[in-house]
Coordinates of C-alpha atoms in Angstrom, one line a residue:
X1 CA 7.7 -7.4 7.9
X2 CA 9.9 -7.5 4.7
X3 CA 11.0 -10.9 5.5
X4 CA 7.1 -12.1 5.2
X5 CA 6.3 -10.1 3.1
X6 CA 8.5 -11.5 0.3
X7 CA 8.1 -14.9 1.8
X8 CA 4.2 -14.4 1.3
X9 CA 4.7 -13.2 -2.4
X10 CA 7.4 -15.9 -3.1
X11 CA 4.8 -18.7 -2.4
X12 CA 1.9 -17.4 -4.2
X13 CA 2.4 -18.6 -8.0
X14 CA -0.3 -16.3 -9.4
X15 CA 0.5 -13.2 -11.7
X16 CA 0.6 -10.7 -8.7
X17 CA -0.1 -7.2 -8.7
X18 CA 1.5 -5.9 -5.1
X19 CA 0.3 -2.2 -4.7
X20 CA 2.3 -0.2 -2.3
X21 CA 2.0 3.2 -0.1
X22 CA 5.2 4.2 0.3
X23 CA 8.5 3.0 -1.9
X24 CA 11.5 1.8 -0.8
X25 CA 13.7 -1.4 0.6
X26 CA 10.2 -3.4 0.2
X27 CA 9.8 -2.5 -3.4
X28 CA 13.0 -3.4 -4.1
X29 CA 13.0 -7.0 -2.6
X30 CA 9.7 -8.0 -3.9
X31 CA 10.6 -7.3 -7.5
X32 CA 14.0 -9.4 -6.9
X33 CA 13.3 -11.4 -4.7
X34 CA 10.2 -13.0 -6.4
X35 CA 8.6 -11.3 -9.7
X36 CA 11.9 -11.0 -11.5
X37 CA 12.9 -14.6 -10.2
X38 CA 9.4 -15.5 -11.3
X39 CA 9.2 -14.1 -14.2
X40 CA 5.7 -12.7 -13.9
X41 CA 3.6 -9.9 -11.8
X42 CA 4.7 -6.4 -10.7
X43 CA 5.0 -4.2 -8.3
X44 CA 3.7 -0.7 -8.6
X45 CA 4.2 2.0 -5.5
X46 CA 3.1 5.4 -4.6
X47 CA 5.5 7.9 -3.3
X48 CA 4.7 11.4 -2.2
X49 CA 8.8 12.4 -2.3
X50 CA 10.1 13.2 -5.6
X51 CA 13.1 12.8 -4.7
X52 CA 12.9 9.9 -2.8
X53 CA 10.7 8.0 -5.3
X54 CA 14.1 9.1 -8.2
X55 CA 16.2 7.6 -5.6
X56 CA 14.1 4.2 -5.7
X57 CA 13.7 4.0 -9.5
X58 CA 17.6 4.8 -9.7
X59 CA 18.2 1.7 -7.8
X60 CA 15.4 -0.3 -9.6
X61 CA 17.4 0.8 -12.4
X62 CA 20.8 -0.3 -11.4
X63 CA 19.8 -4.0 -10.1
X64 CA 17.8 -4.4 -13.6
X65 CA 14.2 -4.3 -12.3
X66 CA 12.6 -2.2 -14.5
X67 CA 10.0 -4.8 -15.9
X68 CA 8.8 -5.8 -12.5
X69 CA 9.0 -2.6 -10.5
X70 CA 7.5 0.5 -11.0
X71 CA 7.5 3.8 -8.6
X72 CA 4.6 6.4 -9.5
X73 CA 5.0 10.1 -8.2
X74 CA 1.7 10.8 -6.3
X75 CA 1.9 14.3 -4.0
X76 CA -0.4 14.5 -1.0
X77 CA -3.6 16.0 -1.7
X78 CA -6.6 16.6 0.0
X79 CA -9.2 13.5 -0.4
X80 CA -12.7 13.6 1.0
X81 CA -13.7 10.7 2.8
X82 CA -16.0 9.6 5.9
X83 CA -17.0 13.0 6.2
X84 CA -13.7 15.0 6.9
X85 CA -11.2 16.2 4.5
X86 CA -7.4 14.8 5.2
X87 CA -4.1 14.6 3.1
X88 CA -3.3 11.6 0.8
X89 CA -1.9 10.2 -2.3
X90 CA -3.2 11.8 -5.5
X91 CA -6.1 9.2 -6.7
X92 CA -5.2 9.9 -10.1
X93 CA -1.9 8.2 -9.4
X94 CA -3.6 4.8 -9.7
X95 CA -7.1 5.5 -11.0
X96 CA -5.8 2.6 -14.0
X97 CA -5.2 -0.1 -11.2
X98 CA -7.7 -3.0 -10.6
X99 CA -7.5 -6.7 -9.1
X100 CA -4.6 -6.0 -6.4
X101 CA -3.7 -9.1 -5.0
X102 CA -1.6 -7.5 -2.4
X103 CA -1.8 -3.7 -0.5
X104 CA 1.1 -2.7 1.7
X105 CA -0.2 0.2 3.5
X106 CA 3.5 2.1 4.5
X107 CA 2.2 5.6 3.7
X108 CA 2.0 8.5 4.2
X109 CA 4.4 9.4 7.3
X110 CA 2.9 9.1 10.3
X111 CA 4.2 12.5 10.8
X112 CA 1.2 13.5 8.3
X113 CA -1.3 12.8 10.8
X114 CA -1.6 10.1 13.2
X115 CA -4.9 8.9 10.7
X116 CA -2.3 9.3 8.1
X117 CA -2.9 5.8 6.7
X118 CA -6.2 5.7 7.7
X119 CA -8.1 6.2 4.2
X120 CA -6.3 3.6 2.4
X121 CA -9.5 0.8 2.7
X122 CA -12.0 3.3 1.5
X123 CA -9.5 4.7 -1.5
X124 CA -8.5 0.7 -2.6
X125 CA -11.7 -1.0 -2.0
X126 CA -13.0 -1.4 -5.5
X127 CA -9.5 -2.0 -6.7
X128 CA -9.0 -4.8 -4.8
X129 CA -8.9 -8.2 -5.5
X130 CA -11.9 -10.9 -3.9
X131 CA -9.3 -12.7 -2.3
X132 CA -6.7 -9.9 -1.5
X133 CA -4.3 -9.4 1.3
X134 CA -4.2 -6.0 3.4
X135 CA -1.0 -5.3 5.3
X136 CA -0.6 -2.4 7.5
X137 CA 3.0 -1.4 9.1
X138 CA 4.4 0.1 11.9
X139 CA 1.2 -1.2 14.2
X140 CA 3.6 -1.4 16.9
X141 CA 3.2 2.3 16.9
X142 CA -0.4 3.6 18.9
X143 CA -1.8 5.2 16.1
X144 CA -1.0 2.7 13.4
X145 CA -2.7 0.3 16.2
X146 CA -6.2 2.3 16.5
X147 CA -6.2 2.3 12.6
X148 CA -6.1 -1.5 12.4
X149 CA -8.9 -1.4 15.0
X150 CA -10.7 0.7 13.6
X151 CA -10.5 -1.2 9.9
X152 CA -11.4 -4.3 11.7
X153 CA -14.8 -3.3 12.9
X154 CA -16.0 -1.1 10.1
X155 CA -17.2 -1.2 6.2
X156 CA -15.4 0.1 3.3
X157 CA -17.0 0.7 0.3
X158 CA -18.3 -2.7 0.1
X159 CA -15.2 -4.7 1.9
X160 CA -14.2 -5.8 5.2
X161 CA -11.4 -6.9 6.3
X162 CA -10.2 -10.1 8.7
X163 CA -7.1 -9.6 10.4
X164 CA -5.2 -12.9 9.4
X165 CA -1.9 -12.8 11.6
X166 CA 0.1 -10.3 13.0
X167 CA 4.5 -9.8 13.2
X168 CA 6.4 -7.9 15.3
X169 CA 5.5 -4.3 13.0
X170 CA 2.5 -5.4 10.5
X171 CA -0.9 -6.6 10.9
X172 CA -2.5 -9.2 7.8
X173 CA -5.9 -8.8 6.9
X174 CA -7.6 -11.1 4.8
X175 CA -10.4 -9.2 2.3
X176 CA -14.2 -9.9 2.7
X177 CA -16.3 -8.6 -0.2
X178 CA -20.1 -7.6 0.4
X179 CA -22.6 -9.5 -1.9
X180 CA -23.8 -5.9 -2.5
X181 CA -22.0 -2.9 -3.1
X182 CA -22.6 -0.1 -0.5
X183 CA -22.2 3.3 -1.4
X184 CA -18.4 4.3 -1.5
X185 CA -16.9 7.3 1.1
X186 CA -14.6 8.2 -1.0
X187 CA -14.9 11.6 -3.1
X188 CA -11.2 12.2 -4.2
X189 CA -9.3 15.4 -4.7
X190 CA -11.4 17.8 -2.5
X191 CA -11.1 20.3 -5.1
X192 CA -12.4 18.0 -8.0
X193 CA -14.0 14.7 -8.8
X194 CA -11.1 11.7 -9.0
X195 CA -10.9 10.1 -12.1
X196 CA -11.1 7.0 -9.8
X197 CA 6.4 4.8 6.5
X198 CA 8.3 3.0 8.0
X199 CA 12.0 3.7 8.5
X200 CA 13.3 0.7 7.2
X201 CA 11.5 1.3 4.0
X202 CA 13.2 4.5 3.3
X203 CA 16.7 3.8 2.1
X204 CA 16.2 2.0 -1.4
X205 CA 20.1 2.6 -1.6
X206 CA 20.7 0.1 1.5
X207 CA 23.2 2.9 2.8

């Protein structure tokens, strides 16, 4: 997955924002591998860990990456969406992002909930570009699998989404935009308004 996933961002030449759930190895290898190289775009993730996500930005640090990579802390929360209440990153950790070319869906755990990564669609739809790429990890795992099912055959605050190709661990989906926008799912913070992995990802240190 890392391997396309920095080959898919090294031959796109537009100003790329990459959004990720989850930081780690990949954030690490798309900012050097491509935006600093490039000399345009970022990469901004989400990381529930505080720890882990001052581990990332120390090696960020170290390598130089600053300018291209950025790691936002963003605790689990309860969100409201389709009806149910489940835990998920803090909306206001990227309530300020819009036009994301790419979303790399590696978050929460799956030890969250198997529907862990589940709300991701509904909580990015707005915020994503027309022609934006979706790619979710670990779908060699079931319930990873049943998410990307379910994703393919249902509507998201006004997007759907076309599974492109799918690697050994990750599944591509191509964004579809609705001509009109339906009404969104997604409520935020259960307790207020919103002002709206996988193991390989987890050692930023490489050790």
């Amino acid at each position: 997955t890392l391997v396309e996933l920095v080959t898919r961002v090294q031959s796109d030449p537009r100003d790329l924002l990459v959004v990720e759930c989850g930081s780690g190895t990949s954030t690490v290898w798309i900012a050097h591998c491509h935006l600093a190289k490039a000399g345009h775009g970022r990469v901004v993730s989400l990381e529930h860990d505080p720890e882990y996500a001052a581990a990332t930005r120390r090696h960020l640090h170290r390598l130089g990456l600053d300018d291209w990579a950025e790691v936002r802390d963003a605790p689990l929360t309860d969100v409201e969406i389709a009806g149910g209440t489940t835990q998920w990153y803090d909306p206001r950790a990227f309530a300020d992002l819009t036009d994301i070319d790419l979303l790399l869906v590696d978050g929460p755990p799956w030890r969250t909930s198997d529907d862990a990564r589940y709300p991701a669609l509904t909580m990015f739809a707005q915020r994503l570009a027309t022609d934006a790429t979706v790619v979710l990890d670990d779908v060699k795992r079931d319930p990873e699998s049943r998410i990307a099912e379910r994703w393919t055959g249902e509507e998201h605050d006004g997007i759907t989404v076309v599974p492109e190709y799918r690697t050994d661990r990750a599944q591509f989906f191509r964004v579809v935009r609705a001509t009109t926008r339906s009404v969104g799912a997604v409520m935020g913070p259960a307790n207020g308004s919103a002002t709206l992995g996988s193991d390989s990802r987890r050692d930023p240190a490489g050790g």
